[in-house]
Tab-separated table of C-alpha atoms and ligand atoms in Angstrom:
chain	number	residue	atom	x	y	z
A	285	MET	CA	-112.848	-56.712	30.911
A	286	THR	CA	-111.792	-59.141	33.711
A	287	GLU	CA	-110.648	-57.495	36.838
A	288	VAL	CA	-107.474	-59.293	38.448
A	289	LYS	CA	-108.390	-61.276	41.275
A	290	LYS	CA	-108.380	-58.966	44.396
A	291	LEU	CA	-104.915	-58.387	45.404
A	292	GLY	CA	-104.024	-59.809	48.700
A	293	ASP	CA	-102.825	-57.742	51.633
A	294	ALA	CA	-99.942	-55.653	50.695
A	295	LYS	CA	-96.392	-55.888	52.676
A	296	ASN	CA	-93.653	-53.598	52.601
A	297	ALA	CA	-94.852	-50.173	52.283
A	298	ASN	CA	-91.807	-49.162	50.641
A	299	PHE	CA	-92.669	-51.254	47.459
A	300	PRO	CA	-96.060	-52.596	48.184
A	301	VAL	CA	-96.735	-56.310	47.098
A	302	ASP	CA	-99.124	-59.031	48.153
A	303	GLU	CA	-98.210	-62.595	48.972
A	304	ARG	CA	-97.565	-63.829	45.737
A	305	ASN	CA	-95.242	-60.713	44.829
A	306	ALA	CA	-98.202	-59.071	42.632
A	307	VAL	CA	-97.321	-55.208	42.468
A	308	TYR	CA	-99.958	-52.757	44.189
A	309	HIS	CA	-101.031	-51.008	40.906
A	310	LEU	CA	-100.353	-52.926	37.925
A	311	GLY	CA	-101.766	-56.040	39.762
A	312	VAL	CA	-99.544	-58.691	38.285
A	313	ALA	CA	-96.600	-60.727	39.405
A	314	LYS	CA	-93.719	-62.165	37.872
A	315	GLY	CA	-94.228	-64.173	34.362
A	316	GLU	CA	-97.632	-62.347	33.871
A	317	LEU	CA	-95.950	-59.380	31.942
A	318	SER	CA	-93.808	-59.822	28.896
A	319	GLN	CA	-90.090	-58.068	28.488
A	320	ARG	CA	-91.356	-56.457	25.336
A	321	ILE	CA	-94.130	-54.119	26.050
A	322	LEU	CA	-96.272	-52.228	23.902
A	323	THR	CA	-97.854	-49.140	25.674
A	324	VAL	CA	-100.824	-46.864	24.708
A	325	GLY	CA	-102.869	-44.384	26.867
A	326	ASP	CA	-106.260	-45.604	25.733
A	327	SER	CA	-107.839	-49.003	26.689
A	328	GLU	CA	-109.666	-49.250	23.499
A	329	ARG	CA	-106.796	-48.558	21.536
A	330	ALA	CA	-105.092	-51.806	23.412
A	331	SER	CA	-108.170	-53.676	23.058
A	332	ARG	CA	-108.154	-53.266	19.177
A	333	LEU	CA	-104.684	-53.964	18.712
A	334	THR	CA	-104.728	-56.891	20.724
A	335	LYS	CA	-107.675	-58.179	18.781
A	336	GLU	CA	-106.334	-57.458	15.255
A	337	LEU	CA	-102.662	-58.078	15.922
A	338	LEU	CA	-101.835	-60.833	18.469
A	339	GLU	CA	-102.307	-64.453	18.872
A	340	GLU	CA	-102.386	-66.975	21.628
A	341	VAL	CA	-103.842	-64.216	23.762
A	342	GLU	CA	-103.767	-65.015	27.569
A	343	GLU	CA	-106.095	-63.999	30.082
A	344	GLU	CA	-106.528	-60.182	30.292
A	345	LYS	CA	-105.468	-58.347	33.543
A	346	ALA	CA	-106.914	-55.392	34.660
A	347	HIS	CA	-106.474	-53.661	37.783
A	348	ARG	CA	-106.507	-49.572	38.998
A	349	GLY	CA	-106.812	-48.174	35.412
A	350	PHE	CA	-104.225	-50.309	33.989
A	351	VAL	CA	-105.190	-53.176	30.954
A	352	ILE	CA	-102.635	-55.807	30.336
A	353	HIS	CA	-103.186	-57.838	27.174
A	354	THR	CA	-100.377	-60.769	26.820
A	355	GLY	CA	-99.991	-62.714	23.592
A	356	LYS	CA	-98.022	-63.473	20.552
A	357	TYR	CA	-96.969	-61.259	17.607
A	358	LYS	CA	-95.171	-63.278	14.949
A	359	GLY	CA	-94.572	-65.751	17.573
A	360	VAL	CA	-92.678	-63.699	20.142
A	361	ARG	CA	-94.700	-62.795	23.436
A	362	VAL	CA	-95.445	-59.278	23.782
A	363	SER	CA	-97.500	-57.227	26.314
A	364	ILE	CA	-99.897	-54.571	25.119
A	365	VAL	CA	-100.614	-52.397	28.141
A	366	SER	CA	-102.864	-49.142	28.536
A	367	ILE	CA	-102.154	-46.876	31.136
A	368	GLY	CA	-104.404	-44.086	30.802
A	369	MET	CA	-102.853	-40.690	30.936
A	370	GLY	CA	-99.970	-38.619	32.471
A	371	THR	CA	-96.469	-39.159	33.983
A	372	PRO	CA	-97.531	-40.691	37.409
A	373	MET	CA	-99.251	-43.792	35.139
A	374	MET	CA	-95.989	-43.923	33.337
A	375	ASP	CA	-94.326	-44.088	36.333
A	376	PHE	CA	-96.355	-46.765	37.649
A	377	LEU	CA	-95.465	-48.885	34.561
A	378	VAL	CA	-91.910	-48.656	34.192
A	379	ARG	CA	-91.285	-49.212	38.084
A	380	GLU	CA	-93.839	-51.973	38.827
A	381	GLY	CA	-93.072	-53.446	35.334
A	382	ARG	CA	-89.609	-53.697	35.994
A	383	PHE	CA	-90.208	-55.240	39.187
A	384	VAL	CA	-91.970	-58.214	37.496
A	385	VAL	CA	-89.684	-58.879	34.563
A	386	ASP	CA	-86.376	-60.592	34.851
A	387	GLY	CA	-83.604	-59.301	32.667
A	388	PRO	CA	-83.783	-56.616	29.961
A	389	MET	CA	-86.842	-54.974	28.696
A	390	ALA	CA	-87.901	-52.976	25.646
A	391	ILE	CA	-90.879	-50.360	26.120
A	392	ILE	CA	-92.613	-48.777	23.033
A	393	ARG	CA	-95.358	-46.294	23.577
A	394	TYR	CA	-97.688	-45.573	20.864
A	395	GLY	CA	-99.905	-42.713	21.878
A	396	THR	CA	-101.570	-39.380	20.399
A	397	CYS	CA	-100.159	-35.829	20.172
A	398	GLY	CA	-100.409	-32.323	19.275
A	399	SER	CA	-97.948	-30.873	16.833
A	400	ILE	CA	-96.754	-27.418	17.595
A	401	LYS	CA	-95.553	-27.120	13.939
A	402	ASP	CA	-97.873	-26.887	10.952
A	403	VAL	CA	-97.718	-30.947	10.294
A	404	GLU	CA	-101.010	-32.298	8.732
A	405	VAL	CA	-102.914	-34.189	11.167
A	406	GLY	CA	-102.933	-37.938	10.536
A	407	SER	CA	-98.833	-37.609	10.389
A	408	LEU	CA	-96.788	-39.517	12.713
A	409	ALA	CA	-94.115	-38.358	15.129
A	410	ILE	CA	-90.832	-40.005	16.663
A	411	ALA	CA	-89.418	-38.974	19.825
A	412	GLU	CA	-85.406	-39.136	19.414
A	413	SER	CA	-85.589	-37.125	23.028
A	414	SER	CA	-88.097	-35.586	25.178
A	415	ILE	CA	-88.215	-32.739	27.536
A	416	LEU	CA	-90.550	-32.087	30.840
A	417	ILE	CA	-93.046	-29.098	31.032
A	418	ARG	CA	-94.296	-28.730	34.373
A	419	ARG	CA	-96.313	-25.940	35.954
A	420	ASN	CA	-94.653	-24.469	38.951
A	421	PRO	CA	-97.568	-23.291	41.682
A	422	ASP	CA	-95.194	-21.165	43.324
A	423	PHE	CA	-95.228	-18.671	40.838
A	424	TRP	CA	-98.988	-17.541	41.800
A	425	HIS	CA	-98.126	-17.833	45.435
A	426	SER	CA	-98.746	-14.840	47.462
A	427	ASP	CA	-94.779	-14.671	48.277
A	428	ASN	CA	-94.049	-14.409	44.443
A	429	ASN	CA	-97.167	-12.453	43.298
A	430	LYS	CA	-96.477	-13.465	39.464
A	431	ASP	CA	-93.125	-11.993	39.388
A	432	GLN	CA	-91.432	-13.700	36.361
A	433	THR	CA	-87.798	-12.395	37.448
A	434	LYS	CA	-88.196	-14.491	40.542
A	435	CYS	CA	-90.103	-17.486	39.506
A	436	LYS	CA	-91.167	-18.847	36.022
A	437	PRO	CA	-94.916	-20.068	35.804
A	438	TYR	CA	-93.441	-23.388	33.942
A	439	ASP	CA	-90.392	-25.239	34.070
A	440	ILE	CA	-88.969	-26.687	30.757
A	441	SER	CA	-86.501	-29.347	31.318
A	442	LYS	CA	-83.449	-30.696	29.552
A	443	PRO	CA	-83.892	-33.633	26.929
A	444	VAL	CA	-83.404	-37.046	27.836
A	445	ALA	CA	-82.804	-39.085	24.751
A	446	GLY	CA	-84.661	-42.626	23.876
A	447	ASP	CA	-82.985	-45.784	22.960
A	448	LYS	CA	-81.253	-45.100	19.485
A	449	GLU	CA	-81.288	-49.002	18.576
A	450	LEU	CA	-85.233	-49.159	19.082
A	451	ILE	CA	-85.552	-45.575	17.542
A	452	ASP	CA	-83.915	-46.610	14.346
A	453	LEU	CA	-85.949	-49.817	14.151
A	454	LEU	CA	-89.075	-47.790	14.713
A	455	LYS	CA	-88.110	-45.193	12.120
A	456	ASN	CA	-87.644	-48.022	9.391
A	457	ASP	CA	-90.860	-49.881	10.199
A	458	PHE	CA	-92.700	-46.389	10.200
A	459	GLU	CA	-91.234	-45.827	6.693
A	460	SER	CA	-92.322	-49.299	5.362
A	461	ILE	CA	-95.749	-49.086	6.765
A	462	PHE	CA	-96.506	-45.399	6.422
A	463	LYS	CA	-95.613	-45.124	2.703
A	464	ASP	CA	-97.824	-42.088	2.107
A	465	ARG	CA	-97.741	-40.415	5.398
A	466	LYS	CA	-95.368	-38.245	6.930
A	467	THR	CA	-93.507	-39.004	9.792
A	468	VAL	CA	-91.761	-36.015	11.659
A	469	VAL	CA	-88.655	-37.106	14.047
A	470	GLY	CA	-87.365	-34.849	16.562
A	471	ILE	CA	-87.883	-33.656	20.299
A	472	ASN	CA	-91.366	-34.298	22.055
A	473	ALA	CA	-92.446	-32.403	25.255
A	474	SER	CA	-94.377	-33.989	27.921
A	475	ALA	CA	-96.443	-31.777	29.947
A	476	ASP	CA	-98.317	-32.200	33.290
A	477	SER	CA	-101.490	-30.706	32.068
A	478	PHE	CA	-103.555	-31.370	28.442
A	479	TYR	CA	-104.435	-27.657	28.938
A	480	SER	CA	-101.928	-25.059	31.045
A	481	SER	CA	-98.696	-26.714	30.458
A	482	GLN	CA	-99.402	-27.403	26.585
A	483	GLY	CA	-100.342	-23.752	26.226
A	484	ARG	CA	-103.983	-24.093	25.717
A	485	ILE	CA	-105.935	-20.947	26.541
A	486	ASP	CA	-108.552	-21.587	28.896
A	487	PRO	CA	-110.455	-18.262	29.858
A	488	GLU	CA	-111.851	-20.070	33.196
A	489	PHE	CA	-108.301	-20.161	34.654
A	490	ASP	CA	-105.346	-17.831	35.494
A	491	ASP	CA	-102.655	-19.818	33.695
A	492	PHE	CA	-100.335	-17.289	32.576
A	493	ASN	CA	-99.344	-19.749	29.495
A	494	GLU	CA	-100.071	-17.170	26.513
A	495	GLN	CA	-96.043	-17.414	25.748
A	496	LEU	CA	-95.349	-20.950	26.518
A	497	ILE	CA	-95.287	-22.314	23.170
A	498	GLU	CA	-93.118	-19.824	21.732
A	499	ASN	CA	-90.721	-20.157	24.712
A	500	ILE	CA	-90.362	-23.794	23.748
A	501	ILE	CA	-89.824	-23.176	20.298
A	502	ASP	CA	-87.256	-20.490	21.085
A	503	LEU	CA	-85.419	-22.598	23.745
A	504	TYR	CA	-84.912	-25.711	21.612
A	505	GLU	CA	-84.348	-23.892	18.047
A	506	ASN	CA	-87.913	-25.102	16.705
A	507	LYS	CA	-86.710	-28.578	16.942
A	508	VAL	CA	-89.914	-29.618	19.540
A	509	ASN	CA	-92.427	-31.082	17.175
A	510	THR	CA	-95.122	-32.468	19.495
A	511	LEU	CA	-96.689	-32.057	22.907
A	512	GLU	CA	-98.284	-34.971	24.938
A	513	MET	CA	-98.138	-36.232	28.425
A	514	GLU	CA	-95.921	-39.477	29.046
A	515	THR	CA	-92.903	-40.040	26.861
A	516	PHE	CA	-90.573	-38.008	29.189
A	517	GLN	CA	-91.083	-40.262	32.241
A	518	LEU	CA	-90.644	-43.477	30.113
A	519	TYR	CA	-87.244	-42.082	28.798
A	520	HIS	CA	-86.155	-40.669	31.951
A	521	LEU	CA	-86.714	-43.923	33.942
A	522	ALA	CA	-85.519	-46.132	31.197
A	523	THR	CA	-82.014	-44.510	31.418
A	524	ARG	CA	-82.303	-44.395	35.188
A	525	SER	CA	-82.862	-48.067	35.624
A	526	LYS	CA	-80.286	-50.303	36.771
A	527	GLN	CA	-81.050	-53.270	34.544
A	528	PRO	CA	-81.453	-52.158	30.920
A	529	ILE	CA	-84.581	-50.695	29.506
A	530	LYS	CA	-84.582	-49.911	25.858
A	531	ALA	CA	-87.087	-47.310	25.213
A	532	ALA	CA	-88.897	-45.391	22.383
A	533	SER	CA	-92.082	-43.389	21.764
A	534	SER	CA	-94.034	-42.579	18.733
A	535	THR	CA	-97.257	-40.981	18.591
A	536	ILE	CA	-99.966	-40.092	15.754
A	537	ILE	CA	-100.275	-36.157	15.352
A	538	LEU	CA	-103.977	-35.864	16.263
A	539	ALA	CA	-104.220	-32.089	16.881
A	540	ASN	CA	-102.430	-29.087	14.974
A	541	ARG	CA	-101.830	-26.461	17.164
A	542	VAL	CA	-101.127	-23.907	14.463
A	543	THR	CA	-104.147	-24.390	12.134
A	544	GLN	CA	-106.314	-25.846	15.208
A	545	ALA	CA	-107.180	-28.903	12.898
A	546	PHE	CA	-108.176	-32.107	14.901
A	547	LEU	CA	-108.057	-35.735	13.234
A	548	ASP	CA	-111.281	-37.688	12.606
A	549	ASN	CA	-112.097	-40.652	14.273
A	550	ASN	CA	-111.984	-43.157	11.263
A	551	THR	CA	-108.556	-42.233	10.428
A	552	LYS	CA	-107.160	-42.364	13.987
A	553	VAL	CA	-108.374	-45.956	14.401
A	554	LYS	CA	-106.690	-46.726	11.048
A	555	LEU	CA	-103.472	-45.161	12.076
A	556	GLU	CA	-103.824	-46.843	15.502
A	557	ILE	CA	-103.699	-50.415	13.868
A	558	GLU	CA	-101.312	-49.839	11.214
A	559	GLY	CA	-98.777	-47.884	13.708
A	560	GLY	CA	-99.291	-50.703	16.186
A	561	ARG	CA	-98.033	-53.184	13.865
A	562	ALA	CA	-94.931	-50.987	12.889
A	563	CYS	CA	-94.450	-50.695	16.853
A	564	LEU	CA	-94.885	-54.729	17.477
A	565	GLU	CA	-92.399	-55.268	14.341
A	566	SER	CA	-89.644	-53.005	16.060
A	567	LEU	CA	-90.388	-54.694	19.331
A	568	ILE	CA	-89.820	-58.067	18.434
A	569	LYS	CA	-86.663	-57.209	16.593
A	570	VAL	CA	-85.108	-55.409	19.305
A	571	ASN	CA	-82.081	-57.340	20.820
A	572	LEU	CA	-82.666	-58.038	24.456
A	573	ASN	CA	-79.573	-60.358	24.985
B	115	LIG	C1	-104.579	-36.775	26.543
B	115	LIG	O1	-105.730	-36.624	25.333
B	115	LIG	C2	-104.060	-38.198	26.095
B	115	LIG	O2	-103.711	-38.199	24.853
B	115	LIG	C3	-102.086	-38.593	24.569
B	115	LIG	C4	-101.400	-37.730	25.742
B	115	LIG	O3	-100.410	-38.069	25.941
B	115	LIG	C5	-102.536	-37.907	26.768
B	115	LIG	O4	-102.443	-39.243	27.348
B	115	LIG	O5	-101.681	-40.091	24.516
B	115	LIG	P1	-102.570	-41.270	24.409
B	115	LIG	O6	-103.532	-41.160	23.602
B	115	LIG	O7	-101.760	-42.364	24.440
B	115	LIG	O8	-103.242	-41.273	25.558
């Protein structure tokens, strides 16, 4: 992995860039990121997808946990970017990516998730929309003393939709590539913790989350399929961007939270490549004029 050449001194505390306008966290300047981005959490997933699926691969850029591979898929320039985990990392990608790309962008996330319905592990999911689940520390503050009538331990947001055109493309490409696997389409929930805000019970901590999954299911009439940690931020920022960003998100269902089953690594790697191919197909088809 090539570390990005050391960034120069940053100027502009409001939006730090160096003298060649390389952004402070992604470490790239204009021209070094495609307007068509496939983003994943795991840097190994990004490397595998690049090796298997891209041609004319440019120099890899890595900085502050982000790894950027740019190359061509069927002759179209795309970037595969691994961002690590959580909404702040997605925030960096969308905002700093927006700064270094001119004109419309398309961003597809291909991640992993847990299912809160009894869907077989190794199935796939596409998020038509996403909600955000945040732990509210004020619930535990001595002023509140865990009084649920005044303050809830977890905030559950309203849904934000992804881009319909890109989601429809993804549905078609998943259908043609995953003929013998189920793809569930519906609402995703992005959480600010893998543990407490996803309703995992941890005897070492006072999390007050025993009812959380049930609350999510009830609030959205059993339409929430999946739990992960980034999609909401992608959809929210894409809809708030002043220049167009078309966003869609898909995941491999790794964990079944009803039966406690977890997908084996070999199948995961196989699905990463097959689903990555489906995502790239959609990414190069979407109209960015
Ligand atoms: C947690 O294990 C991580 O896996 C999921 C979650 O959203 C979180 O980032 O996605 P990725 O596999 O894309 O990282």
